[in-house]
């Protein structure tokens, strides 16, 4: 057993203290078998979920994209993706399932499947989000699970943005020309609660070259250090401002490294996901 061989049991030959110890040892071996099976299944689930995330950002003229997810357990409920749309448009999605772990990961995988399946047949972001919500609400009713989502559609040729906010934090926008911050906000409830919920498209025309859009989950701003302080949104903005001249990947890495340094030896309590879009 100490070498990891759980294929044999201890013979229980007596009914005294030695026999009692042997019986408890066999119960321990059985429990260890189940735990090893669980660990193997978790590793497989982790591998499957990692394969659901983008290997890398798509190469689209006029855009610089970077994204990452860091889970606090083997599996998590955060999700980001890039969705190719007709006429050279691209969708950027960031979502956060309530809770984390295997059940949250399964919920996330379902949402991803609905999103990819419905994307080619819709003409506007709100229609896509409504379709995903309808399916999620049907499946999540017995579980109480829900998901926040921010979906951003970018049209590089028309220099336009369209987005839907479904209970998610607004995206942060940095304008290098003025050195000021704005946000892509709006109304919208989380997904998976109301099957007939309606969502609204918000639009914005034009942008300054070098504009930076940051879309993250609350695992970033709610990261706490050993003194129980939150990382907060102001630190994110300060990093974006000081790194705005760099690539999307460098901006993303700077934020993630700052979050990890801020947390120090404190445990990671939530999944962390961040997508940076730089409009060229």
Tab-separated table of C-alpha atoms in Angstrom:
chain	number	residue	atom	x	y	z
A	1	UNK	CA	0.000	0.000	0.000
A	2	UNK	CA	2.817	2.415	0.870
A	3	UNK	CA	4.220	1.834	-2.649
A	4	UNK	CA	0.871	2.598	-4.241
A	5	UNK	CA	-0.186	-1.013	-4.905
A	6	UNK	CA	-3.857	-1.182	-3.944
A	7	UNK	CA	-4.583	-4.501	-5.649
A	8	UNK	CA	-4.368	-6.675	-2.529
A	9	UNK	CA	-6.121	-6.746	0.809
A	10	UNK	CA	-4.791	-7.653	4.249
A	11	UNK	CA	-5.939	-11.141	5.374
A	12	UNK	CA	-8.260	-10.948	8.378
A	13	UNK	CA	-7.344	-14.168	10.193
A	14	UNK	CA	-8.238	-13.348	13.808
A	15	UNK	CA	-10.971	-11.543	15.742
A	16	UNK	CA	-8.653	-9.761	18.159
A	17	UNK	CA	-6.986	-6.338	17.940
A	18	UNK	CA	-4.839	-7.455	14.987
A	19	UNK	CA	-7.904	-8.592	13.076
A	20	UNK	CA	-9.625	-5.283	13.857
A	21	UNK	CA	-6.627	-3.342	12.517
A	22	UNK	CA	-6.574	-5.542	9.404
A	23	UNK	CA	-10.265	-4.859	8.758
A	24	UNK	CA	-9.802	-1.091	9.084
A	25	UNK	CA	-6.751	-1.285	6.823
A	26	UNK	CA	-8.858	-2.952	4.131
A	27	UNK	CA	-11.453	-0.184	4.457
A	28	UNK	CA	-8.639	2.337	4.016
A	29	UNK	CA	-7.420	0.543	0.875
A	30	UNK	CA	-10.929	0.608	-0.595
A	31	UNK	CA	-11.219	4.314	0.188
A	32	UNK	CA	-7.847	5.010	-1.408
A	33	UNK	CA	-8.945	3.190	-4.559
A	34	UNK	CA	-11.986	5.449	-4.841
A	35	UNK	CA	-9.873	8.544	-4.230
A	36	UNK	CA	-7.357	7.577	-6.911
A	37	UNK	CA	-10.229	7.002	-9.351
A	38	UNK	CA	-11.624	10.440	-8.457
A	39	UNK	CA	-8.238	12.120	-8.948
A	40	UNK	CA	-7.855	10.417	-12.330
A	41	UNK	CA	-11.333	11.589	-13.357
A	42	UNK	CA	-10.569	15.148	-12.219
A	43	UNK	CA	-7.358	15.187	-14.236
A	44	UNK	CA	-9.279	13.991	-17.289
A	45	UNK	CA	-11.948	16.662	-16.713
A	46	UNK	CA	-9.217	19.288	-16.378
A	47	UNK	CA	-7.656	18.182	-19.661
A	48	UNK	CA	-11.027	18.208	-21.441
A	49	UNK	CA	-11.893	21.675	-20.136
A	50	UNK	CA	-8.512	23.088	-21.102
A	51	UNK	CA	-9.143	21.833	-24.628
A	52	UNK	CA	-12.390	23.830	-24.691
A	53	UNK	CA	-10.494	27.093	-24.203
A	54	UNK	CA	-8.820	28.782	-27.188
A	55	UNK	CA	-5.307	27.607	-28.031
A	56	UNK	CA	-4.578	31.182	-29.072
A	57	UNK	CA	-6.339	34.276	-30.402
A	58	UNK	CA	-7.366	34.492	-34.052
A	59	UNK	CA	-5.305	36.720	-36.314
A	60	UNK	CA	-7.596	39.478	-37.539
A	61	UNK	CA	-6.314	42.616	-39.280
A	62	UNK	CA	-6.832	45.649	-37.088
A	63	UNK	CA	-7.152	43.672	-33.844
A	64	UNK	CA	-4.732	42.455	-31.191
A	65	UNK	CA	-6.294	39.881	-28.834
A	66	UNK	CA	-5.094	38.014	-25.742
A	67	UNK	CA	-6.928	35.929	-23.144
A	68	UNK	CA	-6.336	33.533	-20.269
A	69	UNK	CA	-8.181	31.604	-17.543
A	70	UNK	CA	-6.606	30.467	-14.262
A	71	UNK	CA	-8.762	28.114	-12.207
A	72	UNK	CA	-8.603	27.817	-8.423
A	73	UNK	CA	-9.425	24.084	-8.656
A	74	UNK	CA	-8.663	21.452	-11.278
A	75	UNK	CA	-11.758	22.613	-13.137
A	76	UNK	CA	-13.658	25.878	-13.052
A	77	UNK	CA	-16.648	27.850	-14.215
A	78	UNK	CA	-14.947	30.724	-16.026
A	79	UNK	CA	-14.993	30.760	-19.806
A	80	UNK	CA	-13.676	32.894	-22.627
A	81	UNK	CA	-13.631	32.387	-26.357
A	82	UNK	CA	-13.350	34.024	-29.764
A	83	UNK	CA	-16.218	33.382	-32.183
A	84	UNK	CA	-15.770	33.890	-35.924
A	85	UNK	CA	-18.777	35.657	-37.393
A	86	UNK	CA	-19.817	36.448	-41.003
A	87	UNK	CA	-18.400	39.428	-42.926
A	88	UNK	CA	-15.094	39.475	-41.070
A	89	UNK	CA	-16.640	40.187	-37.674
A	90	UNK	CA	-15.463	38.463	-34.485
A	91	UNK	CA	-17.200	37.832	-31.187
A	92	UNK	CA	-15.341	37.927	-27.872
A	93	UNK	CA	-17.127	36.217	-24.976
A	94	UNK	CA	-16.254	36.145	-21.276
A	95	UNK	CA	-18.489	34.286	-18.833
A	96	UNK	CA	-18.532	33.280	-15.180
A	97	UNK	CA	-20.605	30.412	-13.761
A	98	UNK	CA	-21.764	30.653	-10.150
A	99	UNK	CA	-19.420	28.611	-7.977
A	100	UNK	CA	-16.544	26.552	-9.293
A	101	UNK	CA	-15.480	22.932	-9.596
A	102	UNK	CA	-16.713	20.040	-11.727
A	103	UNK	CA	-20.417	21.012	-11.736
A	104	UNK	CA	-19.566	24.576	-12.767
A	105	UNK	CA	-17.275	23.215	-15.489
A	106	UNK	CA	-20.096	21.073	-16.891
A	107	UNK	CA	-22.412	24.080	-16.923
A	108	UNK	CA	-19.740	26.099	-18.715
A	109	UNK	CA	-19.251	23.357	-21.308
A	110	UNK	CA	-22.995	23.329	-22.021
A	111	UNK	CA	-23.048	27.103	-22.493
A	112	UNK	CA	-20.077	26.920	-24.851
A	113	UNK	CA	-21.777	24.218	-26.944
A	114	UNK	CA	-24.996	26.263	-27.237
A	115	UNK	CA	-23.031	29.400	-28.135
A	116	UNK	CA	-20.992	27.779	-30.893
A	117	UNK	CA	-24.026	25.959	-32.297
A	118	UNK	CA	-26.206	29.071	-32.471
A	119	UNK	CA	-23.625	31.686	-33.548
A	120	UNK	CA	-23.720	31.004	-37.324
A	121	UNK	CA	-27.491	31.433	-37.522
A	122	UNK	CA	-27.999	34.763	-35.760
A	123	UNK	CA	-27.593	38.323	-36.989
A	124	UNK	CA	-27.116	40.263	-33.770
A	125	UNK	CA	-25.455	39.587	-30.369
A	126	UNK	CA	-28.653	39.928	-28.333
A	127	UNK	CA	-30.353	37.239	-30.405
A	128	UNK	CA	-27.425	34.885	-29.788
A	129	UNK	CA	-27.444	35.507	-26.022
A	130	UNK	CA	-31.210	34.959	-25.877
A	131	UNK	CA	-30.857	31.606	-27.649
A	132	UNK	CA	-28.088	30.481	-25.271
A	133	UNK	CA	-30.097	31.623	-22.247
A	134	UNK	CA	-33.207	29.756	-23.370
A	135	UNK	CA	-31.339	26.450	-23.494
A	136	UNK	CA	-29.407	27.077	-20.271
A	137	UNK	CA	-32.547	28.007	-18.331
A	138	UNK	CA	-34.197	24.777	-19.420
A	139	UNK	CA	-31.244	22.688	-18.182
A	140	UNK	CA	-30.307	24.682	-15.074
A	141	UNK	CA	-33.740	24.962	-13.458
A	142	UNK	CA	-33.231	21.921	-11.163
A	143	UNK	CA	-29.675	22.953	-10.211
A	144	UNK	CA	-29.960	26.642	-9.361
A	145	UNK	CA	-26.865	27.369	-11.447
A	146	UNK	CA	-26.560	30.585	-13.439
A	147	UNK	CA	-23.948	32.356	-15.525
A	148	UNK	CA	-22.972	35.949	-16.175
A	149	UNK	CA	-21.741	36.750	-19.679
A	150	UNK	CA	-20.316	39.655	-21.645
A	151	UNK	CA	-20.443	39.271	-25.418
A	152	UNK	CA	-18.620	41.783	-27.603
A	153	UNK	CA	-18.923	41.827	-31.384
A	154	UNK	CA	-16.186	43.703	-33.257
A	155	UNK	CA	-16.383	44.742	-36.909
A	156	UNK	CA	-12.869	45.918	-37.857
A	157	UNK	CA	-13.929	47.024	-41.352
A	158	UNK	CA	-16.784	49.222	-40.127
A	159	UNK	CA	-14.865	50.201	-36.957
A	160	UNK	CA	-17.896	49.387	-34.839
A	161	UNK	CA	-18.603	47.598	-31.558
A	162	UNK	CA	-21.787	45.842	-30.467
A	163	UNK	CA	-22.172	44.185	-27.109
A	164	UNK	CA	-24.561	42.480	-24.713
A	165	UNK	CA	-24.176	42.516	-20.958
A	166	UNK	CA	-25.894	39.593	-19.234
A	167	UNK	CA	-25.313	40.262	-15.543
A	168	UNK	CA	-21.556	40.600	-16.089
A	169	UNK	CA	-19.275	43.438	-15.058
A	170	UNK	CA	-19.009	46.075	-17.825
A	171	UNK	CA	-15.942	45.967	-20.040
A	172	UNK	CA	-13.366	48.669	-19.311
A	173	UNK	CA	-12.269	50.894	-22.234
A	174	UNK	CA	-9.090	52.984	-22.223
A	175	UNK	CA	-8.758	55.830	-24.740
A	176	UNK	CA	-5.061	56.616	-25.313
A	177	UNK	CA	-5.863	59.942	-26.975
A	178	UNK	CA	-7.419	61.411	-23.829
A	179	UNK	CA	-5.908	59.072	-21.217
A	180	UNK	CA	-9.411	58.450	-19.896
A	181	UNK	CA	-11.436	55.365	-19.064
A	182	UNK	CA	-14.967	54.494	-20.044
A	183	UNK	CA	-17.068	51.346	-19.948
A	184	UNK	CA	-19.286	49.202	-22.113
A	185	UNK	CA	-22.292	48.875	-19.838
A	186	UNK	CA	-25.968	48.167	-20.225
A	187	UNK	CA	-28.882	46.181	-18.827
A	188	UNK	CA	-29.276	42.412	-18.729
A	189	UNK	CA	-29.910	39.597	-16.248
A	190	UNK	CA	-27.681	36.560	-15.782
A	191	UNK	CA	-28.192	33.497	-17.975
A	192	UNK	CA	-30.016	30.398	-16.822
A	193	UNK	CA	-32.667	32.015	-14.604
A	194	UNK	CA	-35.450	33.340	-16.858
A	195	UNK	CA	-35.989	31.360	-20.061
A	196	UNK	CA	-37.862	34.220	-21.737
A	197	UNK	CA	-35.418	36.982	-20.725
A	198	UNK	CA	-34.752	39.606	-23.392
A	199	UNK	CA	-31.399	41.243	-23.999
A	200	UNK	CA	-30.435	44.495	-25.664
A	201	UNK	CA	-27.717	45.307	-28.184
A	202	UNK	CA	-25.544	48.323	-27.412
A	203	UNK	CA	-23.474	49.906	-30.169
A	204	UNK	CA	-20.510	52.206	-30.536
A	205	UNK	CA	-19.050	53.622	-33.734
A	206	UNK	CA	-15.379	54.389	-34.256
A	207	UNK	CA	-12.363	54.235	-31.982
A	208	UNK	CA	-8.969	55.806	-31.522
A	209	UNK	CA	-6.066	53.618	-32.701
A	210	UNK	CA	-4.556	51.933	-29.669
A	211	UNK	CA	-7.814	51.810	-27.693
A	212	UNK	CA	-7.714	49.025	-25.101
A	213	UNK	CA	-10.753	47.005	-23.992
A	214	UNK	CA	-10.460	44.819	-20.895
A	215	UNK	CA	-13.068	42.136	-20.133
A	216	UNK	CA	-12.573	40.098	-16.963
A	217	UNK	CA	-14.323	38.108	-14.276
A	218	UNK	CA	-14.709	39.212	-10.659
A	219	UNK	CA	-11.951	36.817	-9.638
A	220	UNK	CA	-9.557	39.635	-10.578
A	221	UNK	CA	-11.007	42.583	-8.671
A	222	UNK	CA	-12.081	40.411	-5.714
A	223	UNK	CA	-8.672	38.784	-5.225
A	224	UNK	CA	-7.630	39.374	-1.617
A	225	UNK	CA	-4.165	39.711	-0.121
A	226	UNK	CA	-3.064	38.343	3.285
A	227	UNK	CA	-4.374	41.579	4.877
A	228	UNK	CA	-7.859	40.831	3.457
A	229	UNK	CA	-7.770	43.777	1.027
A	230	UNK	CA	-9.351	43.519	-2.428
A	231	UNK	CA	-7.290	44.031	-5.580
A	232	UNK	CA	-10.037	46.287	-6.919
A	233	UNK	CA	-10.686	47.934	-10.259
A	234	UNK	CA	-8.418	50.945	-9.727
A	235	UNK	CA	-5.317	48.750	-9.754
A	236	UNK	CA	-6.479	47.192	-13.023
A	237	UNK	CA	-6.917	50.635	-14.580
A	238	UNK	CA	-3.521	51.816	-13.395
A	239	UNK	CA	-1.841	48.808	-15.014
A	240	UNK	CA	-3.762	49.280	-18.279
A	241	UNK	CA	-2.803	52.972	-18.404
A	242	UNK	CA	0.896	52.304	-17.776
A	243	UNK	CA	1.043	49.448	-20.307
A	244	UNK	CA	-1.336	50.840	-22.950
A	245	UNK	CA	1.448	51.204	-25.509
A	246	UNK	CA	2.302	47.505	-25.338
A	247	UNK	CA	0.681	44.476	-26.952
A	248	UNK	CA	-2.558	42.914	-25.729
A	249	UNK	CA	-0.591	39.921	-24.438
A	250	UNK	CA	1.777	42.147	-22.474
A	251	UNK	CA	-1.118	44.074	-20.937
A	252	UNK	CA	-2.876	40.842	-19.992
A	253	UNK	CA	0.305	39.369	-18.478
A	254	UNK	CA	0.955	42.547	-16.480
A	255	UNK	CA	-2.511	42.424	-14.902
A	256	UNK	CA	-2.311	38.704	-14.081
A	257	UNK	CA	1.188	39.022	-12.610
A	258	UNK	CA	0.065	41.965	-10.474
A	259	UNK	CA	-2.939	39.987	-9.199
A	260	UNK	CA	-0.746	37.025	-8.262
A	261	UNK	CA	1.840	39.233	-6.562
A	262	UNK	CA	-0.932	41.033	-4.656
A	263	UNK	CA	-2.420	37.735	-3.438
A	264	UNK	CA	0.960	36.533	-2.216
A	265	UNK	CA	0.607	33.409	-0.091
A	266	UNK	CA	-3.133	33.835	0.333
A	267	UNK	CA	-5.176	31.075	-1.365
A	268	UNK	CA	-6.813	31.686	-4.739
A	269	UNK	CA	-10.500	31.738	-3.880
A	270	UNK	CA	-12.039	32.173	-7.335
A	271	UNK	CA	-11.306	31.544	-10.994
A	272	UNK	CA	-9.542	34.368	-12.826
A	273	UNK	CA	-10.259	35.137	-16.492
A	274	UNK	CA	-9.078	38.124	-18.504
A	275	UNK	CA	-9.367	39.069	-22.181
A	276	UNK	CA	-7.609	42.150	-23.566
A	277	UNK	CA	-8.617	43.636	-26.926
A	278	UNK	CA	-6.452	46.279	-28.558
A	279	UNK	CA	-8.045	48.155	-31.438
A	280	UNK	CA	-5.367	49.108	-33.959
